[in-house]
Tab-separated table of C-alpha atoms in Angstrom:
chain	number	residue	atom	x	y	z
A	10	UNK	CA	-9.531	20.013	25.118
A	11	UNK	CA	-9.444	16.604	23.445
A	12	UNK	CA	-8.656	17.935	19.804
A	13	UNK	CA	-6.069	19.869	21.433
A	14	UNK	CA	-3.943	16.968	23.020
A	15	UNK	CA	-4.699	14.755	19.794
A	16	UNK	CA	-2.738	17.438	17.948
A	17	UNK	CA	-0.309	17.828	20.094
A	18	UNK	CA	0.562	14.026	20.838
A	19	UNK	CA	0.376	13.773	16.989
A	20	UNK	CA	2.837	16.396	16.473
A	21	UNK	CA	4.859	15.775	19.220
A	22	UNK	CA	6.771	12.820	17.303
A	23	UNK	CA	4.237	10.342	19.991
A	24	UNK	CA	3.954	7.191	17.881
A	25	UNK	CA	0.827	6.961	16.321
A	26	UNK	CA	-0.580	4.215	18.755
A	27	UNK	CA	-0.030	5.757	21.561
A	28	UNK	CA	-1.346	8.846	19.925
A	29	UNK	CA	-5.013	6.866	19.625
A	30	UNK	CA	-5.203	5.250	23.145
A	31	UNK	CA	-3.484	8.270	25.187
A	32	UNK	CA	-6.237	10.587	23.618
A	33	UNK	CA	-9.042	7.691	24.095
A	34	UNK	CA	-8.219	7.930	27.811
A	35	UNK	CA	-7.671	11.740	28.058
A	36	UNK	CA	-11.383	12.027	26.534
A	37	UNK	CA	-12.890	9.049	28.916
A	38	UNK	CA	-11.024	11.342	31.890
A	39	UNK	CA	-12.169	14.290	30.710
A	40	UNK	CA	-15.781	13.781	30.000
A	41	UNK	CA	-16.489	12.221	33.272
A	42	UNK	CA	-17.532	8.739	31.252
A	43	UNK	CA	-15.124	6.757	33.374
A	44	UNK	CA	-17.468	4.059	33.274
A	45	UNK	CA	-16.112	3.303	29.941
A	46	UNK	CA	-12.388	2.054	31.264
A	47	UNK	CA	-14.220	-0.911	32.804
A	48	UNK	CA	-14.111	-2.538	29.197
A	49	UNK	CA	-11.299	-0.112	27.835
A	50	UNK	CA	-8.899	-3.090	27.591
A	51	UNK	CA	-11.108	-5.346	26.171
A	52	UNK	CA	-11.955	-2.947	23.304
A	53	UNK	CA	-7.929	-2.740	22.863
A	54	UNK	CA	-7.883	-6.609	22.648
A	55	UNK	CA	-11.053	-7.013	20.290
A	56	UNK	CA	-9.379	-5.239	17.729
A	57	UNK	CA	-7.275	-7.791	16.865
A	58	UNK	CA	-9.058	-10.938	17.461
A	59	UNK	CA	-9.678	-10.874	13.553
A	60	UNK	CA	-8.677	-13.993	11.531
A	61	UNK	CA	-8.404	-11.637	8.610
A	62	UNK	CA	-5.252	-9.719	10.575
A	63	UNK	CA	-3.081	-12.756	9.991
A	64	UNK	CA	-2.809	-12.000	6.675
A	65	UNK	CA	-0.519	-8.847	7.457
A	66	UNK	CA	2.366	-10.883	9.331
A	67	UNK	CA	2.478	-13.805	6.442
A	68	UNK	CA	2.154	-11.431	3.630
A	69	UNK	CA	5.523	-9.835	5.311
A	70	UNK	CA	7.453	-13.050	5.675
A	71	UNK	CA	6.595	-13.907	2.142
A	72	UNK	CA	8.275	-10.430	1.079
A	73	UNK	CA	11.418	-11.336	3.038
A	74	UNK	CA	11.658	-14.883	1.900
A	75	UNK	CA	11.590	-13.539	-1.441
A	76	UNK	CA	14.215	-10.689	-1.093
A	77	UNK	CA	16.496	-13.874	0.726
A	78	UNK	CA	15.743	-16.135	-2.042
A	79	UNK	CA	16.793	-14.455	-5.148
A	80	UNK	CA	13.701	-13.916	-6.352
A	81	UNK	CA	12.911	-10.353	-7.287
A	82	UNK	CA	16.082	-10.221	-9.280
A	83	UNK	CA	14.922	-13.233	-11.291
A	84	UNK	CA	11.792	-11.675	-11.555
A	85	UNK	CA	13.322	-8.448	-12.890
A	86	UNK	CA	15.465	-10.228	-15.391
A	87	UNK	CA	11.529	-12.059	-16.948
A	88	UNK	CA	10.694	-8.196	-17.209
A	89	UNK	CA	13.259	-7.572	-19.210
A	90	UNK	CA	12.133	-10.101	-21.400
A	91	UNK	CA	8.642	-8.225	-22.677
A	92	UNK	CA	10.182	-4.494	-22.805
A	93	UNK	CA	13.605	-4.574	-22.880
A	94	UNK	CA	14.219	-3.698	-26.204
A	95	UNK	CA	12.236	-0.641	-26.334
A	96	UNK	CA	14.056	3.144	-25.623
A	97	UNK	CA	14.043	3.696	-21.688
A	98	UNK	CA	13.564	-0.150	-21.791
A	99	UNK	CA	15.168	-0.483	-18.106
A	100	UNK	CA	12.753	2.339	-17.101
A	101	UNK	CA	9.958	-0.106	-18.234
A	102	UNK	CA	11.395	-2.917	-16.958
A	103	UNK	CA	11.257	-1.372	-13.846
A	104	UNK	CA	7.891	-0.697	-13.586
A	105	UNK	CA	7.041	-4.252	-14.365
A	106	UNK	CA	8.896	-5.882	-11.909
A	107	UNK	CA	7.260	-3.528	-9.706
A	108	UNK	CA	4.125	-4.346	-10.674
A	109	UNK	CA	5.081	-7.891	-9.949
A	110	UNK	CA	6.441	-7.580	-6.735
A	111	UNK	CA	3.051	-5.926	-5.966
A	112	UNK	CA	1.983	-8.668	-6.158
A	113	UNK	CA	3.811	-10.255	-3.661
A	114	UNK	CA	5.354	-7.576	-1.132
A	115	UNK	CA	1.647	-5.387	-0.457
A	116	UNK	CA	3.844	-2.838	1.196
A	117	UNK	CA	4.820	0.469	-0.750
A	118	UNK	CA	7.892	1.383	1.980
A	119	UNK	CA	8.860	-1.900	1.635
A	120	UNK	CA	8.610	-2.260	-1.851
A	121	UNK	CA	10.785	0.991	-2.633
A	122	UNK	CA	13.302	-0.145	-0.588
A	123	UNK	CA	14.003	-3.419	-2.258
A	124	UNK	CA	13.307	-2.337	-6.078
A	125	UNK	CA	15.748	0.667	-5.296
A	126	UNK	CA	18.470	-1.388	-4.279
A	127	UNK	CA	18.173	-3.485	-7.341
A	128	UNK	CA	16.964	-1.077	-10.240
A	129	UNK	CA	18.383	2.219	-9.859
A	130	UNK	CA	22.364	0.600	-9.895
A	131	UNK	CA	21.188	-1.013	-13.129
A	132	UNK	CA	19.476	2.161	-14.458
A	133	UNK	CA	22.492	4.505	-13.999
A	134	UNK	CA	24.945	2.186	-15.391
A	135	UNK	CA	23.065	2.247	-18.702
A	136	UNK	CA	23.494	5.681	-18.527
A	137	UNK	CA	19.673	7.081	-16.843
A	138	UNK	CA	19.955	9.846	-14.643
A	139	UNK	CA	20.171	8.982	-11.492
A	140	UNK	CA	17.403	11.075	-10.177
A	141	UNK	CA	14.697	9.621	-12.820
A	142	UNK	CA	15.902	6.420	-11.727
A	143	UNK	CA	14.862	6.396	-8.712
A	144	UNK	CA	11.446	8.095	-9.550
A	145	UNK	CA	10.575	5.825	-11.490
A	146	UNK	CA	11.118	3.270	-8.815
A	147	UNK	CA	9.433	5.143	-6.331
A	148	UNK	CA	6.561	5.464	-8.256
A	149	UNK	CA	6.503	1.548	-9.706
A	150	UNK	CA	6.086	1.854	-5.623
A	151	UNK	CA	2.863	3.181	-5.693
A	152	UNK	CA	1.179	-0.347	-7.362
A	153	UNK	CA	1.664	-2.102	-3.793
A	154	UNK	CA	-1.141	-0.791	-2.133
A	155	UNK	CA	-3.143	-0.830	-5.495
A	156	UNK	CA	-2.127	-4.484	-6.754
A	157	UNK	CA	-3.579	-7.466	-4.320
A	158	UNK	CA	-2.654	-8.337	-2.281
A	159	UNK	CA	-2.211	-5.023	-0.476
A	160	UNK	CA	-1.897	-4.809	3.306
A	161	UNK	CA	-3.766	-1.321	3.588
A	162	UNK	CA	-7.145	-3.564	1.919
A	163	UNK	CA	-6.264	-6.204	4.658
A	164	UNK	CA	-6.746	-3.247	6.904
A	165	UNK	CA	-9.372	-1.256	5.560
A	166	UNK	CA	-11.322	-4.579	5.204
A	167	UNK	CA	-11.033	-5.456	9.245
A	168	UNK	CA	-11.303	-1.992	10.236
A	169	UNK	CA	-14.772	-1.877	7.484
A	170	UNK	CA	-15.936	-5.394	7.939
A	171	UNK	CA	-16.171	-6.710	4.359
A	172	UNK	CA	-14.377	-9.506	2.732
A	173	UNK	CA	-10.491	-9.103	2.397
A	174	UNK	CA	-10.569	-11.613	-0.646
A	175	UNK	CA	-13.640	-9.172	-2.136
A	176	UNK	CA	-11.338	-5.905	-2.021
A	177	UNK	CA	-8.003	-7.920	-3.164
A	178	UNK	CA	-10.600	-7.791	-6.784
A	179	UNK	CA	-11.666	-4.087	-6.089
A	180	UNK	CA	-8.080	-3.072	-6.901
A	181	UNK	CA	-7.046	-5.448	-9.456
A	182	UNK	CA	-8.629	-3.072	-12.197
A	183	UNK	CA	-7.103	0.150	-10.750
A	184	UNK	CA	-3.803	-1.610	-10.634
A	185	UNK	CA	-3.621	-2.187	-13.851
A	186	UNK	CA	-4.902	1.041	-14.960
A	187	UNK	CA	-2.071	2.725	-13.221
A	188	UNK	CA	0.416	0.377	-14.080
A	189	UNK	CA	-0.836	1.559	-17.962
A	190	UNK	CA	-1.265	5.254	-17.156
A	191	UNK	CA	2.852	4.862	-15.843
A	192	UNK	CA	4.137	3.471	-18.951
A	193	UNK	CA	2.218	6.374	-20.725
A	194	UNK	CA	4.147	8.748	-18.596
A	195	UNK	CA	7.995	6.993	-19.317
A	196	UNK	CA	6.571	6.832	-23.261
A	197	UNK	CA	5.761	10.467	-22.954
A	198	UNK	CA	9.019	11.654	-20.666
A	199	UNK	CA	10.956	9.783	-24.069
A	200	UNK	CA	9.373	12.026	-26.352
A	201	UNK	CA	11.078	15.429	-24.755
A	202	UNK	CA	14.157	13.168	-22.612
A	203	UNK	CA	16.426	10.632	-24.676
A	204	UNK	CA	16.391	7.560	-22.904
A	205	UNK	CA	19.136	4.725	-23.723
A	206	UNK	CA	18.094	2.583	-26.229
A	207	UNK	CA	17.420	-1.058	-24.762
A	208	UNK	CA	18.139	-4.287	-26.434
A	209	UNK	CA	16.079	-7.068	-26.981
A	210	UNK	CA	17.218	-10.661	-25.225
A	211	UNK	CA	18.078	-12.906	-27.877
A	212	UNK	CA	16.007	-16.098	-27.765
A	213	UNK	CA	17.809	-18.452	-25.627
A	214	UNK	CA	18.410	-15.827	-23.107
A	215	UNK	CA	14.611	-15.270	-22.839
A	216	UNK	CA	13.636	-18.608	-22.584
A	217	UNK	CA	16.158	-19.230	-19.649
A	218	UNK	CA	14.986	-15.730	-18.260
A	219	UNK	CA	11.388	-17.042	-17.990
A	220	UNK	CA	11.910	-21.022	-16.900
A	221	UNK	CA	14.327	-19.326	-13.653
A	222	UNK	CA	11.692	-16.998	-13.417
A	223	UNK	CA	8.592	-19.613	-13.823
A	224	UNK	CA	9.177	-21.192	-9.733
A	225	UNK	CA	9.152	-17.319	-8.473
A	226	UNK	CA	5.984	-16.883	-10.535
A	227	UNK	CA	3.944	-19.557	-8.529
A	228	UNK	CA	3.875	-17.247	-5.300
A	229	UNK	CA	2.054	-14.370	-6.855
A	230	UNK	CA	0.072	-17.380	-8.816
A	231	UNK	CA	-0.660	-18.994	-5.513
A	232	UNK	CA	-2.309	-15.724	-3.858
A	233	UNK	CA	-4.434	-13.913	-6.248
A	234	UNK	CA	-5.310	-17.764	-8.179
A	235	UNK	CA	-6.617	-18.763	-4.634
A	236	UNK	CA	-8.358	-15.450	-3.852
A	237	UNK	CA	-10.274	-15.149	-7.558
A	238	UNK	CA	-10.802	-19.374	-7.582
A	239	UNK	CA	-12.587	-19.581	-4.146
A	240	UNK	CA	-10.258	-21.884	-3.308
A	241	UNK	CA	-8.586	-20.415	-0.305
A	242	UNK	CA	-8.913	-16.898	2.301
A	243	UNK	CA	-6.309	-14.260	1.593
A	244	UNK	CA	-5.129	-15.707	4.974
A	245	UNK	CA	-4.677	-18.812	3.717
A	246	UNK	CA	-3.183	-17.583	0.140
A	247	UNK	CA	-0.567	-15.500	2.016
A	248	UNK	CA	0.369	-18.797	4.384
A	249	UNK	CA	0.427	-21.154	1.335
A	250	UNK	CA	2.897	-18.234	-0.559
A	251	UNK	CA	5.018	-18.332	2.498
A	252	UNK	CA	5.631	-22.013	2.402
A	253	UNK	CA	5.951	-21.801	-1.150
A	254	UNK	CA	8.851	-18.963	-1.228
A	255	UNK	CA	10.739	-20.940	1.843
A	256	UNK	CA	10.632	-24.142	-0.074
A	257	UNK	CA	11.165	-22.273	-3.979
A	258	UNK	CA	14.383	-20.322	-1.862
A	259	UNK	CA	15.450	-23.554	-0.334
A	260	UNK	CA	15.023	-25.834	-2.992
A	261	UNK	CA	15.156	-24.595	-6.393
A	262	UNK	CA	17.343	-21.463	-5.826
A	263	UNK	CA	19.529	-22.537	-2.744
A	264	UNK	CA	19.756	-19.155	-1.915
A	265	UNK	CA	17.915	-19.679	1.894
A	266	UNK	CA	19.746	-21.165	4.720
A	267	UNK	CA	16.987	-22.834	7.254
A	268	UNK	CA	19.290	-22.099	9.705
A	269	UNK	CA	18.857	-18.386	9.521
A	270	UNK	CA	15.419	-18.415	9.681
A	271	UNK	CA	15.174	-17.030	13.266
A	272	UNK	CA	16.563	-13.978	12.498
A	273	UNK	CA	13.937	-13.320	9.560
A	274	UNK	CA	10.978	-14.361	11.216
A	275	UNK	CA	11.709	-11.992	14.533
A	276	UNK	CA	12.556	-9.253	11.818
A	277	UNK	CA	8.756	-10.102	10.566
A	278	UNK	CA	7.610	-10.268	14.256
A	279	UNK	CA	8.706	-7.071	14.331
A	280	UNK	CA	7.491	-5.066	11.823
A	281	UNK	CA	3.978	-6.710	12.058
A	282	UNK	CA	3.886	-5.941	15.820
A	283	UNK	CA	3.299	-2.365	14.887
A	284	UNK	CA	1.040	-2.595	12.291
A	285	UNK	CA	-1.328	-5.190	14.387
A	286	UNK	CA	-0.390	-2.630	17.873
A	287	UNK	CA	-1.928	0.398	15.736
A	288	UNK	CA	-5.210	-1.700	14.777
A	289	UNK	CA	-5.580	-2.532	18.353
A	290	UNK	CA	-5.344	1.152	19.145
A	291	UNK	CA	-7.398	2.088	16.222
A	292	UNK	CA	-10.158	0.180	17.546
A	293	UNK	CA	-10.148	1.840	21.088
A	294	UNK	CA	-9.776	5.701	19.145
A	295	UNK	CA	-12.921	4.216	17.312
A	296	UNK	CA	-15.125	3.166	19.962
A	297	UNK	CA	-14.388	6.690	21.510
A	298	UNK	CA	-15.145	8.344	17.876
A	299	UNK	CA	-18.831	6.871	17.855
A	300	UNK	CA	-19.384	7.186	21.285
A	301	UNK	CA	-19.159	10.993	20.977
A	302	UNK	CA	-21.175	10.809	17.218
A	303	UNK	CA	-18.060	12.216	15.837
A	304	UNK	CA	-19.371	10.881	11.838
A	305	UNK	CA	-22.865	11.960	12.583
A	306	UNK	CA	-21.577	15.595	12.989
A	307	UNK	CA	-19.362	15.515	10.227
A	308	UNK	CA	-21.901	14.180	7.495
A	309	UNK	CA	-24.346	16.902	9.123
A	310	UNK	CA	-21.225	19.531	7.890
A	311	UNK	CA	-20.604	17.712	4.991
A	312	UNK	CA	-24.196	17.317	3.573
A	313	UNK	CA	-24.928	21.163	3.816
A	314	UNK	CA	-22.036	21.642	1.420
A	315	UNK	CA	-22.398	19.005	-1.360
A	316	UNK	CA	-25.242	16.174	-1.617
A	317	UNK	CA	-23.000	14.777	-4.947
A	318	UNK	CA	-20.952	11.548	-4.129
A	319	UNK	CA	-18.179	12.538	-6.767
A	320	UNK	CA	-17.576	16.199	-5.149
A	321	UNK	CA	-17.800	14.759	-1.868
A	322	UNK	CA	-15.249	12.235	-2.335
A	323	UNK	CA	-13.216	15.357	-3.845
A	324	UNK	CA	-13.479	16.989	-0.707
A	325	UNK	CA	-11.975	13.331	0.756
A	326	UNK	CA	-9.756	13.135	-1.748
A	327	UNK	CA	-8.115	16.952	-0.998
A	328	UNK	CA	-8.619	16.229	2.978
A	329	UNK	CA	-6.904	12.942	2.717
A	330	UNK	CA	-3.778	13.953	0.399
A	331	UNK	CA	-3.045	16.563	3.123
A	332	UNK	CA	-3.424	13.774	5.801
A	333	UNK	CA	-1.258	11.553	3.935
A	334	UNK	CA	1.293	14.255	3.572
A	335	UNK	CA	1.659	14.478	7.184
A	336	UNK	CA	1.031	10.946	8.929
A	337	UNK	CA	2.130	7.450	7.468
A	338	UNK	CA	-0.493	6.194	5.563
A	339	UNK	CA	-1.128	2.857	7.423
A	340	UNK	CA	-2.152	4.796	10.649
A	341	UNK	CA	-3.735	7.756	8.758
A	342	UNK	CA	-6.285	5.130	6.844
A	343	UNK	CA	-6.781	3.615	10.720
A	344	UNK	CA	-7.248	6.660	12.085
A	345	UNK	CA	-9.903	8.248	9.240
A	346	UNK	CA	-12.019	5.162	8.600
A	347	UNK	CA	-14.215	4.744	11.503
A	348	UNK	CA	-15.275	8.884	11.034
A	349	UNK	CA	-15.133	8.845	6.635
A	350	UNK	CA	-16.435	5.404	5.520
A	351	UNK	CA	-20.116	5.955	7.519
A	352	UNK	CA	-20.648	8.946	6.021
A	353	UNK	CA	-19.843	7.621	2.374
A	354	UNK	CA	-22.472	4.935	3.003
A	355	UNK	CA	-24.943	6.013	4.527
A	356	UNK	CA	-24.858	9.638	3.579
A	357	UNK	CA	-23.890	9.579	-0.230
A	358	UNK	CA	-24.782	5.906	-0.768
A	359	UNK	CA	-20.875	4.906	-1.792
A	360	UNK	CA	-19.858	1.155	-2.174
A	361	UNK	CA	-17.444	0.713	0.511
A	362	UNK	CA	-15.225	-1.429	-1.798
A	363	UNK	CA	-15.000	1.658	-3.944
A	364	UNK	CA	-14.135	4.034	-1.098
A	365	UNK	CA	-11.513	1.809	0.000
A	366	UNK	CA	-9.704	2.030	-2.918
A	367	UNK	CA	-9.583	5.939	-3.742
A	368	UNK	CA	-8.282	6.127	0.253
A	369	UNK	CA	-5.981	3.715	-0.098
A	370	UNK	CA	-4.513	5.126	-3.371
A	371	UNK	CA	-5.119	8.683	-1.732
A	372	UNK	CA	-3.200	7.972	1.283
A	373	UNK	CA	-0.171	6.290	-0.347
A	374	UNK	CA	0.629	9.246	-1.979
A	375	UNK	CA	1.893	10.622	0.909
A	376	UNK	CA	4.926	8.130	1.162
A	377	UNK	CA	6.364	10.407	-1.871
A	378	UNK	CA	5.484	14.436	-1.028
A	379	UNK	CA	6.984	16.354	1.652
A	380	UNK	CA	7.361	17.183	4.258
A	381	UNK	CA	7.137	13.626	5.611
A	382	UNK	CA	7.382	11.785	2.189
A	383	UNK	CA	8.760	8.019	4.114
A	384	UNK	CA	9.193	6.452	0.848
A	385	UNK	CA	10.897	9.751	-0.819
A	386	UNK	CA	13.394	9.143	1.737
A	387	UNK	CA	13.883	5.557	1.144
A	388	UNK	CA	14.499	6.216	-2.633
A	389	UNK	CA	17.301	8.876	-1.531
A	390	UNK	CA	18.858	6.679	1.184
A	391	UNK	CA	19.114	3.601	-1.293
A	392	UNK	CA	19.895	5.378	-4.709
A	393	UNK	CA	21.986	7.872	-3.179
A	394	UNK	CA	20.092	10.630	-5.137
A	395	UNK	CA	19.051	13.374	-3.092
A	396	UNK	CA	15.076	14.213	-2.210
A	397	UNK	CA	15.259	17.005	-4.749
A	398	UNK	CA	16.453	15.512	-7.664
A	399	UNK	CA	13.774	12.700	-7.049
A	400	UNK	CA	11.206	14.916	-6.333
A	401	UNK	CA	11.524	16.877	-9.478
A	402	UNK	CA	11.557	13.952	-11.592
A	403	UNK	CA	8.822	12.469	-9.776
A	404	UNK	CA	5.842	15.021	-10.750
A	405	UNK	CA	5.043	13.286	-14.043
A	406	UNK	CA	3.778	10.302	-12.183
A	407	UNK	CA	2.221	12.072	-9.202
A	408	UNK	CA	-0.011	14.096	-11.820
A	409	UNK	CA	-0.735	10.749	-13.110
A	410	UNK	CA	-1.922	9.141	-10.099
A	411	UNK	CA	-3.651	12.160	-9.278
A	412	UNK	CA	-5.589	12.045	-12.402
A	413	UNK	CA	-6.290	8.127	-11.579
A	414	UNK	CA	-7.450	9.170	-8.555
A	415	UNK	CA	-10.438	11.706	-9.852
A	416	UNK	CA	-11.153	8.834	-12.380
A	417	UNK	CA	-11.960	6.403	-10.081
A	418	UNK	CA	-13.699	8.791	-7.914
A	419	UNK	CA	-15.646	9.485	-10.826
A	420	UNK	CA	-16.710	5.685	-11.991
A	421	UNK	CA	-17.056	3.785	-9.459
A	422	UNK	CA	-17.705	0.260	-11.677
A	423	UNK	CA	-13.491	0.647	-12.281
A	424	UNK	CA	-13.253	-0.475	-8.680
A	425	UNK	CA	-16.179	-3.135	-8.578
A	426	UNK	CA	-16.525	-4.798	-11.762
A	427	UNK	CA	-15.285	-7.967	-10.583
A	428	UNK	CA	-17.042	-8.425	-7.638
């Protein structure tokens, strides 16, 4: 009966938290086990009494600071800089700004919001269709939960229990073999779609391009330098980046009043609350998971089908992009975790860095296919291009990432060579 009332909770429109703890009780009521509410609320609370969880709410502020002080477009105008002159130039530029607001933001909703409201305007006036436009801006979306620092690795590494700073490396490779694999796609889309021809900034303008952009370029500086250096936690990176955006907004760019700061830090209080609510009631669905052996009988299913890690993590891979189609991808990686990642180790001998970036990738995907498709929505609401005409421009770069995806399934070194 409990598999029944997950479902329907899940597709019911419940949100996703309550979801996990309604069924958690419904299956402590049900089996008789009532023993287990005696410490039901201090499983809810133990979830997020993780040091590594702070990371979440400061890497949000420092994507709002950023947005409120001028920032990303100074960041898009030092793109421009390094491929602007190409053909489809803006289309490039566009994927390396998002690349480095990856960076920064760790969010791919978040991400497609802000890079559509400043690069699909742009892209139309120089005469792109509006539709490829804001493809290509949904896609540069897809680097955020790739690119450290991402906030699905801050939560796979709590909910996994292995270094945050340790899977911030894990995806630096992938990032950048995606962020390659995309330009190969634009290059390609040229070959059969005239693009505008770009123009190349004339000296002067891309020297004063670069020195406005050089203060923004500190906060993504400040996080990954202090991850890969030792010399701070991806806690502390994200609280030093913080500081560093207020003061670079304040300061440099007077574009941040201090004395709206209220209403940006409740709209961060906000939208962490939910993310750190979900974790709480991921931990409780979790406790309830291996209490009834839930992995143990899935790798016994598993195992009698495949004993190869690469066609088992195909199987994943297929299971999870269905998933991912249907439930946001934060609370689909919380909810499959606790019943995938023991069966990876311990069954097929997986490194869990690896895992957790082929789900991560995996479940992102489903921000940008139907029928859900969050960020596909996004794109449409801020571009003004409708689902469709982003959809069908978008295939070129979900075949890509698809294709990333069964790479890095297949060799798993592309995910832990730097650790």
């Amino acid at each position: 009966m409990t598999p029944i009332v997950f479902v329907a909770l899940l597709f019911g429109a419940v949100p996703i938290a309550l979801v996990l703890i309604l069924t958690s009780i419904w299956y402590i009521s049900e089996s008789g086990n009532t023993v287990l509410f005696d410490s039901f609320m201090q499983q809810l609370f133990s979830g997020v009494e993780n040091y590594g969880l702070l990371a979440i709410p400061l890497f949000m502020l420092t994507g709002e600071l950023m947005n409120e002080g001028g920032m990303t477009s100074r960041l898009i105008n030092a793109a421009r800089v390094f491929v602007g002159g190409f053909r489809g130039g803006l289309a490039y530029i566009n994927l390396l700004a998002n690349m480095f607001m990856a960076a920064i933001i760790g969010s791919a909703a978040s991400q497609i919001a802000v890079m559509s409201r400043a690069m699909v305007p742009a892209m139309e006036a120089e005469g792109y269709d509006k539709g490829f436009a804001a493809a290509t801006t949904a896609a540069g979306g897809l680097l955020a939960p790739v690119i450290p620092p991402s906030m699905l690795f801050v939560i796979y590494g709590v909910l996994a229990q292995i270094p945050i700073g340790d899977m911030f490396l894990a995806g630096i490779i992938p990032g950048l073999i995606l962020v390659a694999v995309f330009f190969a796609v634009i290059t390609l889309i040229g070959l059969f779609k005239p693009m505008p021809k770009g123009t190349w900034m004339s000296f002067k303008e891309a020297r004063s391009a670069l020195l406005a952009c050089l203060p923004a370029a500190l906060i993504p500086a400040a996080i990954i330098g202090g991850i890969l250096f030792g010399i701070a936690t991806p806690t502390e990176s994200a609280a030093v980046a913080s500081m560093v955006a207020f003061l670079i907004g304040w300061l440099v760019y007077g574009e941040i009043n201090p004395l709206k700061l209220g209403l940006l830090f409740a709209r961060t209080a906000r939208n962490a609350s939910m993310v750190i609510f979900m974790i709480a009631a991921a931990n409780v669905f979790g406790w309830v998971i291996i209490y009834e052996a839930l992995p143990q009988k899935l790798a016994a299913l598993i195992t009698t089908i495949t004993s190869d890690p690469f066609t088992f993590l195909l199987i994943v891979n297929l299971a999870l992009l269905i998933v991912g189609m249907l439930i946001d991808g934060i609370a689909a990686l919380i909810l499959v975790t606790p019943i995938l990642l023991p069966i990876a180790m311990n069954d097929y001998n997986i490194d869990p860095f690896h895992f957790g970036v082929v789900m991560s990738l995996n479940l992102v995907l489903g921000l940008l296919t139907p029928p859900v498709g969050v960020g596909l929505y996004i794109a449409s609401a801020m571009s003004g291009a409708s689902a469709g005409q982003i959809l069908r421009a978008l295939w070129p770069f979900l075949l890509a990432v698809t294709g990333v995806l069964i790479l890095l399934s297949y060799v798993p070194w592309l995910s832990t060579a730097l650790l």
